[in-house]
């Protein structure tokens, strides 16, 4: 890289602080001019304000609101504090809650065990420079690019019980979207369909970055294709693997769009995110109750975020 | 590698040689400026986006939820009529029907249009009580042609009027005349006759009653009509208001009766939209369908004459079969319209028989609320529907308009779907509804 000589040149030259030393009678040298400090302060402050205002304050407000029974109408002064009643209701008398937690876990398991490995597998295949690999890449990545409304519509055409493609082909009468024992799998298939393309692209980019000499060395040492991948390529790709893992967890926690397009997250397709939206966003406006659900979701996410940060920081310390 | 000794040095390293010629300070300042600009732009974007509509009384804005092509066209024609008659221009902001409904809280608390479209029922009274709607008592003083039932449906809890009815449609059991003539089916008058008819249709290879509940609300229509037939209007209203217990034997009987009827309903309803169910009726695969008059939208023009209906049969002879769901659509005024005179002028016009006449002429799938309107243009189906509603002793609005929306959408939709999935555990389901109802209605 060309910045190496730059650094060495810098080392030879004394710190570029001539302008500040003439004025600065303080004990230590001021290395930054006033403009620099203003600019840097601004650059820290603006993003900080944005993050605090758009992320932390709403999150804190959600936690606070989860202790109230606000219905979204009227001044804030009219909000009544109800303590932990919303949490009590969520756990004890709200029937969709337990299926939602189960479905979220199922979603995570399905993406982690099936979709992600399959996406990685496809990436490895495409990395072999097959003929027409561009075409496969595009075809597999297309679902990620399509708009959600369109995806919901496409799958509605396939899964519809009376008029759908799948039942017409199979000659069956399966109620793909309506039968609560079947619909979650139907949706997981559609979700996996998107997820595979996403992971494939991420992983393919990673594979292209692996130094070819490593593979050559392994081949020279007589390593088979499979063991080259598992013993050499896979460990080298550790940063990408971590990204893929994080993407998978995030995707399953924020899974929402498909079930919402299909039936607004009801009848076997309950997900925590859909329940939050049902309660908060729609006409229902059970802000307090929905906030309690959102807080539960936040706590679950925090567990994964903490685990991730813990791993990454341990990595850095090494 | 050596660490930079100062921040300036560190920053200097980040600048690639290709742009090093550029003054880095101005570059950084520019980036920060762009960030700040983006920030304020975002925040400003959250505020008002249009202040058009004008402060003068020559224009008035209307928030319309009539997003389907035909009703949208009718609204445009009514507003043209308004302009010709008063000289005031009405600007229509059309929003998708469901989106409008889901955003109504934010809409009304933000900067709503001067006049907006809404429904009669609990939700209208709720907004009136919260001070989010304008008092229209003086407009009602100038309106004529409305029956007392409509005036009552337009009145808030404080006895003032907040709503101008425009149109309504009844819920009934629809069928195709040609199919019934061919097979010799008779309109059932009692529950037993309905069950027998259903059994006969099954034998003939039809789905007796088309049914769909993927979206959650159509099954509310079935619950409403059964509750009205079994327990009567007053009990229904009290149940919706949270005053009666869902665990009572009366409600249990509704679900028991429904469970008895489920075998003659189209199976797998939870994956089907009402449009698909209506098409099964249209394609002569189903014998009948309990739905609103809007079912006609799924029929071709030349099939409209083949469509007929009857009101849901009697279950209890002491209650009769005179009550029904007939939701009323209409107009309300924002709490602080930009020009109250113009807004009231518009409301007066949409409540007039002139506006009703325009609607009759252009839309065959709805009935107008104003009895002064010239209804000679009604189709046979419309005439019959108007007679049905006219002869009704009591009119309910529909479950999600008659009760708290949070209760309807977050409790009743999952509960009814649960019932359709598993009709056996009725008491467990009713206990769950009652527990949630207590929690919601006390808050």
PDB file of N, CA, C and O in Angstrom, chain B residues 88-136:
ATOM      1  N   UNK B  88     -67.046  25.834  -3.946  1.00  0.00           N
ATOM      2  CA  UNK B  88     -65.874  25.523  -3.130  1.00  0.00           C
ATOM      3  C   UNK B  88     -65.215  24.262  -3.678  1.00  0.00           C
ATOM      4  O   UNK B  88     -65.885  23.278  -3.982  1.00  0.00           O
ATOM      5  N   UNK B  89     -63.894  24.338  -3.808  1.00  0.00           N
ATOM      6  CA  UNK B  89     -63.148  23.213  -4.365  1.00  0.00           C
ATOM      7  C   UNK B  89     -62.785  22.234  -3.246  1.00  0.00           C
ATOM      8  O   UNK B  89     -62.233  22.621  -2.228  1.00  0.00           O
ATOM      9  N   UNK B  90     -63.113  20.943  -3.424  1.00  0.00           N
ATOM     10  CA  UNK B  90     -62.719  19.940  -2.439  1.00  0.00           C
ATOM     11  C   UNK B  90     -61.530  19.156  -2.964  1.00  0.00           C
ATOM     12  O   UNK B  90     -61.602  18.568  -4.031  1.00  0.00           O
ATOM     13  N   UNK B  91     -60.431  19.184  -2.205  1.00  0.00           N
ATOM     14  CA  UNK B  91     -59.255  18.405  -2.593  1.00  0.00           C
ATOM     15  C   UNK B  91     -59.313  17.051  -1.899  1.00  0.00           C
ATOM     16  O   UNK B  91     -59.345  16.977  -0.675  1.00  0.00           O
ATOM     17  N   UNK B  92     -59.306  15.986  -2.696  1.00  0.00           N
ATOM     18  CA  UNK B  92     -59.457  14.646  -2.128  1.00  0.00           C
ATOM     19  C   UNK B  92     -58.099  14.001  -1.924  1.00  0.00           C
ATOM     20  O   UNK B  92     -57.302  13.924  -2.850  1.00  0.00           O
ATOM     21  N   UNK B  93     -57.822  13.569  -0.693  1.00  0.00           N
ATOM     22  CA  UNK B  93     -56.614  12.779  -0.428  1.00  0.00           C
ATOM     23  C   UNK B  93     -57.050  11.345  -0.203  1.00  0.00           C
ATOM     24  O   UNK B  93     -57.564  11.011   0.859  1.00  0.00           O
ATOM     25  N   UNK B  94     -56.841  10.500  -1.189  1.00  0.00           N
ATOM     26  CA  UNK B  94     -57.270   9.114  -1.054  1.00  0.00           C
ATOM     27  C   UNK B  94     -56.146   8.271  -0.469  1.00  0.00           C
ATOM     28  O   UNK B  94     -55.005   8.360  -0.897  1.00  0.00           O
ATOM     29  N   UNK B  95     -56.490   7.476   0.538  1.00  0.00           N
ATOM     30  CA  UNK B  95     -55.524   6.585   1.174  1.00  0.00           C
ATOM     31  C   UNK B  95     -56.116   5.180   1.119  1.00  0.00           C
ATOM     32  O   UNK B  95     -57.331   5.013   1.239  1.00  0.00           O
ATOM     33  N   UNK B  96     -55.264   4.186   0.943  1.00  0.00           N
ATOM     34  CA  UNK B  96     -55.731   2.803   0.911  1.00  0.00           C
ATOM     35  C   UNK B  96     -56.615   2.514   2.129  1.00  0.00           C
ATOM     36  O   UNK B  96     -56.298   2.905   3.253  1.00  0.00           O
ATOM     37  N   UNK B  97     -57.718   1.803   1.896  1.00  0.00           N
ATOM     38  CA  UNK B  97     -58.744   1.626   2.917  1.00  0.00           C
ATOM     39  C   UNK B  97     -58.193   1.092   4.237  1.00  0.00           C
ATOM     40  O   UNK B  97     -58.429   1.644   5.306  1.00  0.00           O
ATOM     41  N   UNK B  98     -57.419  -0.019   4.163  1.00  0.00           N
ATOM     42  CA  UNK B  98     -56.898  -0.607   5.397  1.00  0.00           C
ATOM     43  C   UNK B  98     -55.851   0.278   6.048  1.00  0.00           C
ATOM     44  O   UNK B  98     -55.804   0.403   7.270  1.00  0.00           O
ATOM     45  N   UNK B  99     -55.007   0.895   5.237  1.00  0.00           N
ATOM     46  CA  UNK B  99     -53.975   1.774   5.773  1.00  0.00           C
ATOM     47  C   UNK B  99     -54.615   2.933   6.514  1.00  0.00           C
ATOM     48  O   UNK B  99     -54.200   3.309   7.605  1.00  0.00           O
ATOM     49  N   UNK B 100     -55.643   3.499   5.908  1.00  0.00           N
ATOM     50  CA  UNK B 100     -56.354   4.615   6.518  1.00  0.00           C
ATOM     51  C   UNK B 100     -56.858   4.212   7.904  1.00  0.00           C
ATOM     52  O   UNK B 100     -56.672   4.921   8.887  1.00  0.00           O
ATOM     53  N   UNK B 101     -57.464   3.024   7.950  1.00  0.00           N
ATOM     54  CA  UNK B 101     -58.044   2.560   9.199  1.00  0.00           C
ATOM     55  C   UNK B 101     -56.971   2.321  10.260  1.00  0.00           C
ATOM     56  O   UNK B 101     -57.140   2.658  11.424  1.00  0.00           O
ATOM     57  N   UNK B 102     -55.836   1.758   9.824  1.00  0.00           N
ATOM     58  CA  UNK B 102     -54.801   1.433  10.797  1.00  0.00           C
ATOM     59  C   UNK B 102     -54.076   2.668  11.301  1.00  0.00           C
ATOM     60  O   UNK B 102     -53.544   2.674  12.393  1.00  0.00           O
ATOM     61  N   UNK B 103     -54.060   3.718  10.497  1.00  0.00           N
ATOM     62  CA  UNK B 103     -53.333   4.920  10.910  1.00  0.00           C
ATOM     63  C   UNK B 103     -54.231   5.974  11.516  1.00  0.00           C
ATOM     64  O   UNK B 103     -53.782   7.083  11.762  1.00  0.00           O
ATOM     65  N   UNK B 104     -55.496   5.630  11.728  1.00  0.00           N
ATOM     66  CA  UNK B 104     -56.469   6.664  12.086  1.00  0.00           C
ATOM     67  C   UNK B 104     -56.069   7.439  13.348  1.00  0.00           C
ATOM     68  O   UNK B 104     -56.233   8.656  13.412  1.00  0.00           O
ATOM     69  N   UNK B 105     -55.477   6.764  14.339  1.00  0.00           N
ATOM     70  CA  UNK B 105     -55.101   7.463  15.574  1.00  0.00           C
ATOM     71  C   UNK B 105     -54.092   8.569  15.300  1.00  0.00           C
ATOM     72  O   UNK B 105     -54.244   9.704  15.751  1.00  0.00           O
ATOM     73  N   UNK B 106     -53.039   8.202  14.571  1.00  0.00           N
ATOM     74  CA  UNK B 106     -52.006   9.190  14.270  1.00  0.00           C
ATOM     75  C   UNK B 106     -52.554  10.281  13.360  1.00  0.00           C
ATOM     76  O   UNK B 106     -52.234  11.452  13.512  1.00  0.00           O
ATOM     77  N   UNK B 107     -53.369   9.842  12.413  1.00  0.00           N
ATOM     78  CA  UNK B 107     -53.952  10.779  11.451  1.00  0.00           C
ATOM     79  C   UNK B 107     -54.754  11.864  12.164  1.00  0.00           C
ATOM     80  O   UNK B 107     -54.562  13.052  11.938  1.00  0.00           O
ATOM     81  N   UNK B 108     -55.618  11.442  13.062  1.00  0.00           N
ATOM     82  CA  UNK B 108     -56.497  12.414  13.722  1.00  0.00           C
ATOM     83  C   UNK B 108     -55.742  13.303  14.700  1.00  0.00           C
ATOM     84  O   UNK B 108     -56.130  14.435  14.946  1.00  0.00           O
ATOM     85  N   UNK B 109     -54.658  12.776  15.277  1.00  0.00           N
ATOM     86  CA  UNK B 109     -53.910  13.602  16.227  1.00  0.00           C
ATOM     87  C   UNK B 109     -52.897  14.496  15.542  1.00  0.00           C
ATOM     88  O   UNK B 109     -52.342  15.386  16.155  1.00  0.00           O
ATOM     89  N   UNK B 110     -52.614  14.213  14.285  1.00  0.00           N
ATOM     90  CA  UNK B 110     -51.679  15.044  13.538  1.00  0.00           C
ATOM     91  C   UNK B 110     -52.409  16.191  12.878  1.00  0.00           C
ATOM     92  O   UNK B 110     -53.061  16.985  13.541  1.00  0.00           O
ATOM     93  N   UNK B 111     -52.278  16.273  11.558  1.00  0.00           N
ATOM     94  CA  UNK B 111     -52.987  17.324  10.832  1.00  0.00           C
ATOM     95  C   UNK B 111     -53.963  16.668   9.871  1.00  0.00           C
ATOM     96  O   UNK B 111     -53.661  16.505   8.689  1.00  0.00           O
ATOM     97  N   UNK B 112     -55.114  16.259  10.365  1.00  0.00           N
ATOM     98  CA  UNK B 112     -56.056  15.576   9.489  1.00  0.00           C
ATOM     99  C   UNK B 112     -56.641  16.538   8.464  1.00  0.00           C
ATOM    100  O   UNK B 112     -56.557  17.749   8.604  1.00  0.00           O
ATOM    101  N   UNK B 113     -57.248  15.954   7.431  1.00  0.00           N
ATOM    102  CA  UNK B 113     -57.975  16.774   6.469  1.00  0.00           C
ATOM    103  C   UNK B 113     -59.201  17.377   7.177  1.00  0.00           C
ATOM    104  O   UNK B 113     -59.628  16.894   8.220  1.00  0.00           O
ATOM    105  N   UNK B 114     -59.755  18.432   6.577  1.00  0.00           N
ATOM    106  CA  UNK B 114     -60.879  19.123   7.219  1.00  0.00           C
ATOM    107  C   UNK B 114     -62.039  18.158   7.461  1.00  0.00           C
ATOM    108  O   UNK B 114     -62.687  18.173   8.502  1.00  0.00           O
ATOM    109  N   UNK B 115     -62.307  17.352   6.444  1.00  0.00           N
ATOM    110  CA  UNK B 115     -63.387  16.381   6.544  1.00  0.00           C
ATOM    111  C   UNK B 115     -62.775  15.033   6.216  1.00  0.00           C
ATOM    112  O   UNK B 115     -61.928  14.935   5.337  1.00  0.00           O
ATOM    113  N   UNK B 116     -63.169  13.986   6.954  1.00  0.00           N
ATOM    114  CA  UNK B 116     -62.615  12.663   6.645  1.00  0.00           C
ATOM    115  C   UNK B 116     -63.713  11.618   6.687  1.00  0.00           C
ATOM    116  O   UNK B 116     -64.754  11.819   7.300  1.00  0.00           O
ATOM    117  N   UNK B 117     -63.449  10.507   5.994  1.00  0.00           N
ATOM    118  CA  UNK B 117     -64.457   9.461   5.916  1.00  0.00           C
ATOM    119  C   UNK B 117     -64.244   8.459   7.041  1.00  0.00           C
ATOM    120  O   UNK B 117     -63.119   8.108   7.365  1.00  0.00           O
ATOM    121  N   UNK B 118     -65.338   8.015   7.639  1.00  0.00           N
ATOM    122  CA  UNK B 118     -65.218   7.056   8.729  1.00  0.00           C
ATOM    123  C   UNK B 118     -66.507   6.248   8.842  1.00  0.00           C
ATOM    124  O   UNK B 118     -67.396   6.367   8.008  1.00  0.00           O
ATOM    125  N   UNK B 119     -66.622   5.443   9.904  1.00  0.00           N
ATOM    126  CA  UNK B 119     -67.791   4.589  10.087  1.00  0.00           C
ATOM    127  C   UNK B 119     -68.578   5.027  11.317  1.00  0.00           C
ATOM    128  O   UNK B 119     -68.016   5.584  12.247  1.00  0.00           O
ATOM    129  N   UNK B 120     -69.846   4.697  11.318  1.00  0.00           N
ATOM    130  CA  UNK B 120     -70.636   4.879  12.538  1.00  0.00           C
ATOM    131  C   UNK B 120     -70.244   3.777  13.509  1.00  0.00           C
ATOM    132  O   UNK B 120     -69.616   2.804  13.136  1.00  0.00           O
ATOM    133  N   UNK B 121     -70.639   3.942  14.761  1.00  0.00           N
ATOM    134  CA  UNK B 121     -70.381   2.889  15.734  1.00  0.00           C
ATOM    135  C   UNK B 121     -69.491   3.352  16.874  1.00  0.00           C
ATOM    136  O   UNK B 121     -69.222   4.535  17.048  1.00  0.00           O
ATOM    137  N   UNK B 122     -69.015   2.378  17.640  1.00  0.00           N
ATOM    138  CA  UNK B 122     -68.226   2.650  18.832  1.00  0.00           C
ATOM    139  C   UNK B 122     -67.040   3.568  18.545  1.00  0.00           C
ATOM    140  O   UNK B 122     -66.757   4.495  19.288  1.00  0.00           O
ATOM    141  N   UNK B 123     -66.364   3.292  17.420  1.00  0.00           N
ATOM    142  CA  UNK B 123     -65.135   4.006  17.100  1.00  0.00           C
ATOM    143  C   UNK B 123     -65.408   5.489  16.836  1.00  0.00           C
ATOM    144  O   UNK B 123     -64.585   6.343  17.147  1.00  0.00           O
ATOM    145  N   UNK B 124     -66.548   5.762  16.215  1.00  0.00           N
ATOM    146  CA  UNK B 124     -66.921   7.155  15.964  1.00  0.00           C
ATOM    147  C   UNK B 124     -67.182   7.853  17.304  1.00  0.00           C
ATOM    148  O   UNK B 124     -66.673   8.947  17.558  1.00  0.00           O
ATOM    149  N   UNK B 125     -67.943   7.196  18.175  1.00  0.00           N
ATOM    150  CA  UNK B 125     -68.249   7.797  19.480  1.00  0.00           C
ATOM    151  C   UNK B 125     -66.986   7.987  20.310  1.00  0.00           C
ATOM    152  O   UNK B 125     -66.828   8.952  21.046  1.00  0.00           O
ATOM    153  N   UNK B 126     -66.043   7.037  20.167  1.00  0.00           N
ATOM    154  CA  UNK B 126     -64.787   7.088  20.894  1.00  0.00           C
ATOM    155  C   UNK B 126     -63.989   8.346  20.509  1.00  0.00           C
ATOM    156  O   UNK B 126     -63.531   9.099  21.372  1.00  0.00           O
ATOM    157  N   UNK B 127     -63.877   8.601  19.199  1.00  0.00           N
ATOM    158  CA  UNK B 127     -63.137   9.789  18.749  1.00  0.00           C
ATOM    159  C   UNK B 127     -63.844  11.062  19.185  1.00  0.00           C
ATOM    160  O   UNK B 127     -63.202  12.049  19.537  1.00  0.00           O
ATOM    161  N   UNK B 128     -65.182  11.026  19.140  1.00  0.00           N
ATOM    162  CA  UNK B 128     -65.942  12.190  19.584  1.00  0.00           C
ATOM    163  C   UNK B 128     -65.660  12.463  21.056  1.00  0.00           C
ATOM    164  O   UNK B 128     -65.391  13.592  21.464  1.00  0.00           O
ATOM    165  N   UNK B 129     -65.671  11.397  21.867  1.00  0.00           N
ATOM    166  CA  UNK B 129     -65.452  11.562  23.306  1.00  0.00           C
ATOM    167  C   UNK B 129     -64.043  12.047  23.601  1.00  0.00           C
ATOM    168  O   UNK B 129     -63.801  12.764  24.573  1.00  0.00           O
ATOM    169  N   UNK B 130     -63.078  11.657  22.741  1.00  0.00           N
ATOM    170  CA  UNK B 130     -61.698  12.077  22.952  1.00  0.00           C
ATOM    171  C   UNK B 130     -61.436  13.483  22.416  1.00  0.00           C
ATOM    172  O   UNK B 130     -60.299  13.950  22.446  1.00  0.00           O
ATOM    173  N   UNK B 131     -62.465  14.114  21.836  1.00  0.00           N
ATOM    174  CA  UNK B 131     -62.283  15.461  21.316  1.00  0.00           C
ATOM    175  C   UNK B 131     -61.526  15.508  20.001  1.00  0.00           C
ATOM    176  O   UNK B 131     -60.942  16.527  19.650  1.00  0.00           O
ATOM    177  N   UNK B 132     -61.523  14.412  19.265  1.00  0.00           N
ATOM    178  CA  UNK B 132     -60.788  14.387  18.004  1.00  0.00           C
ATOM    179  C   UNK B 132     -61.694  14.640  16.800  1.00  0.00           C
ATOM    180  O   UNK B 132     -61.240  14.609  15.669  1.00  0.00           O
ATOM    181  N   UNK B 133     -62.983  14.853  17.050  1.00  0.00           N
ATOM    182  CA  UNK B 133     -63.904  15.103  15.947  1.00  0.00           C
ATOM    183  C   UNK B 133     -64.724  16.351  16.251  1.00  0.00           C
ATOM    184  O   UNK B 133     -64.944  16.700  17.410  1.00  0.00           O
ATOM    185  N   UNK B 134     -65.145  17.041  15.184  1.00  0.00           N
ATOM    186  CA  UNK B 134     -65.900  18.270  15.364  1.00  0.00           C
ATOM    187  C   UNK B 134     -67.396  18.007  15.547  1.00  0.00           C
ATOM    188  O   UNK B 134     -67.946  17.070  14.975  1.00  0.00           O
ATOM    189  N   UNK B 135     -68.040  18.872  16.359  1.00  0.00           N
ATOM    190  CA  UNK B 135     -69.479  18.768  16.631  1.00  0.00           C
ATOM    191  C   UNK B 135     -70.268  19.182  15.381  1.00  0.00           C
ATOM    192  O   UNK B 135     -70.057  20.260  14.838  1.00  0.00           O
ATOM    193  N   UNK B 136     -71.178  18.318  14.930  1.00  0.00           N
ATOM    194  CA  UNK B 136     -71.922  18.606  13.706  1.00  0.00           C
ATOM    195  C   UNK B 136     -73.409  18.806  13.976  1.00  0.00           C
ATOM    196  O   UNK B 136     -74.221  18.683  13.059  1.00  0.00           O
TER     197      UNK B 136
END
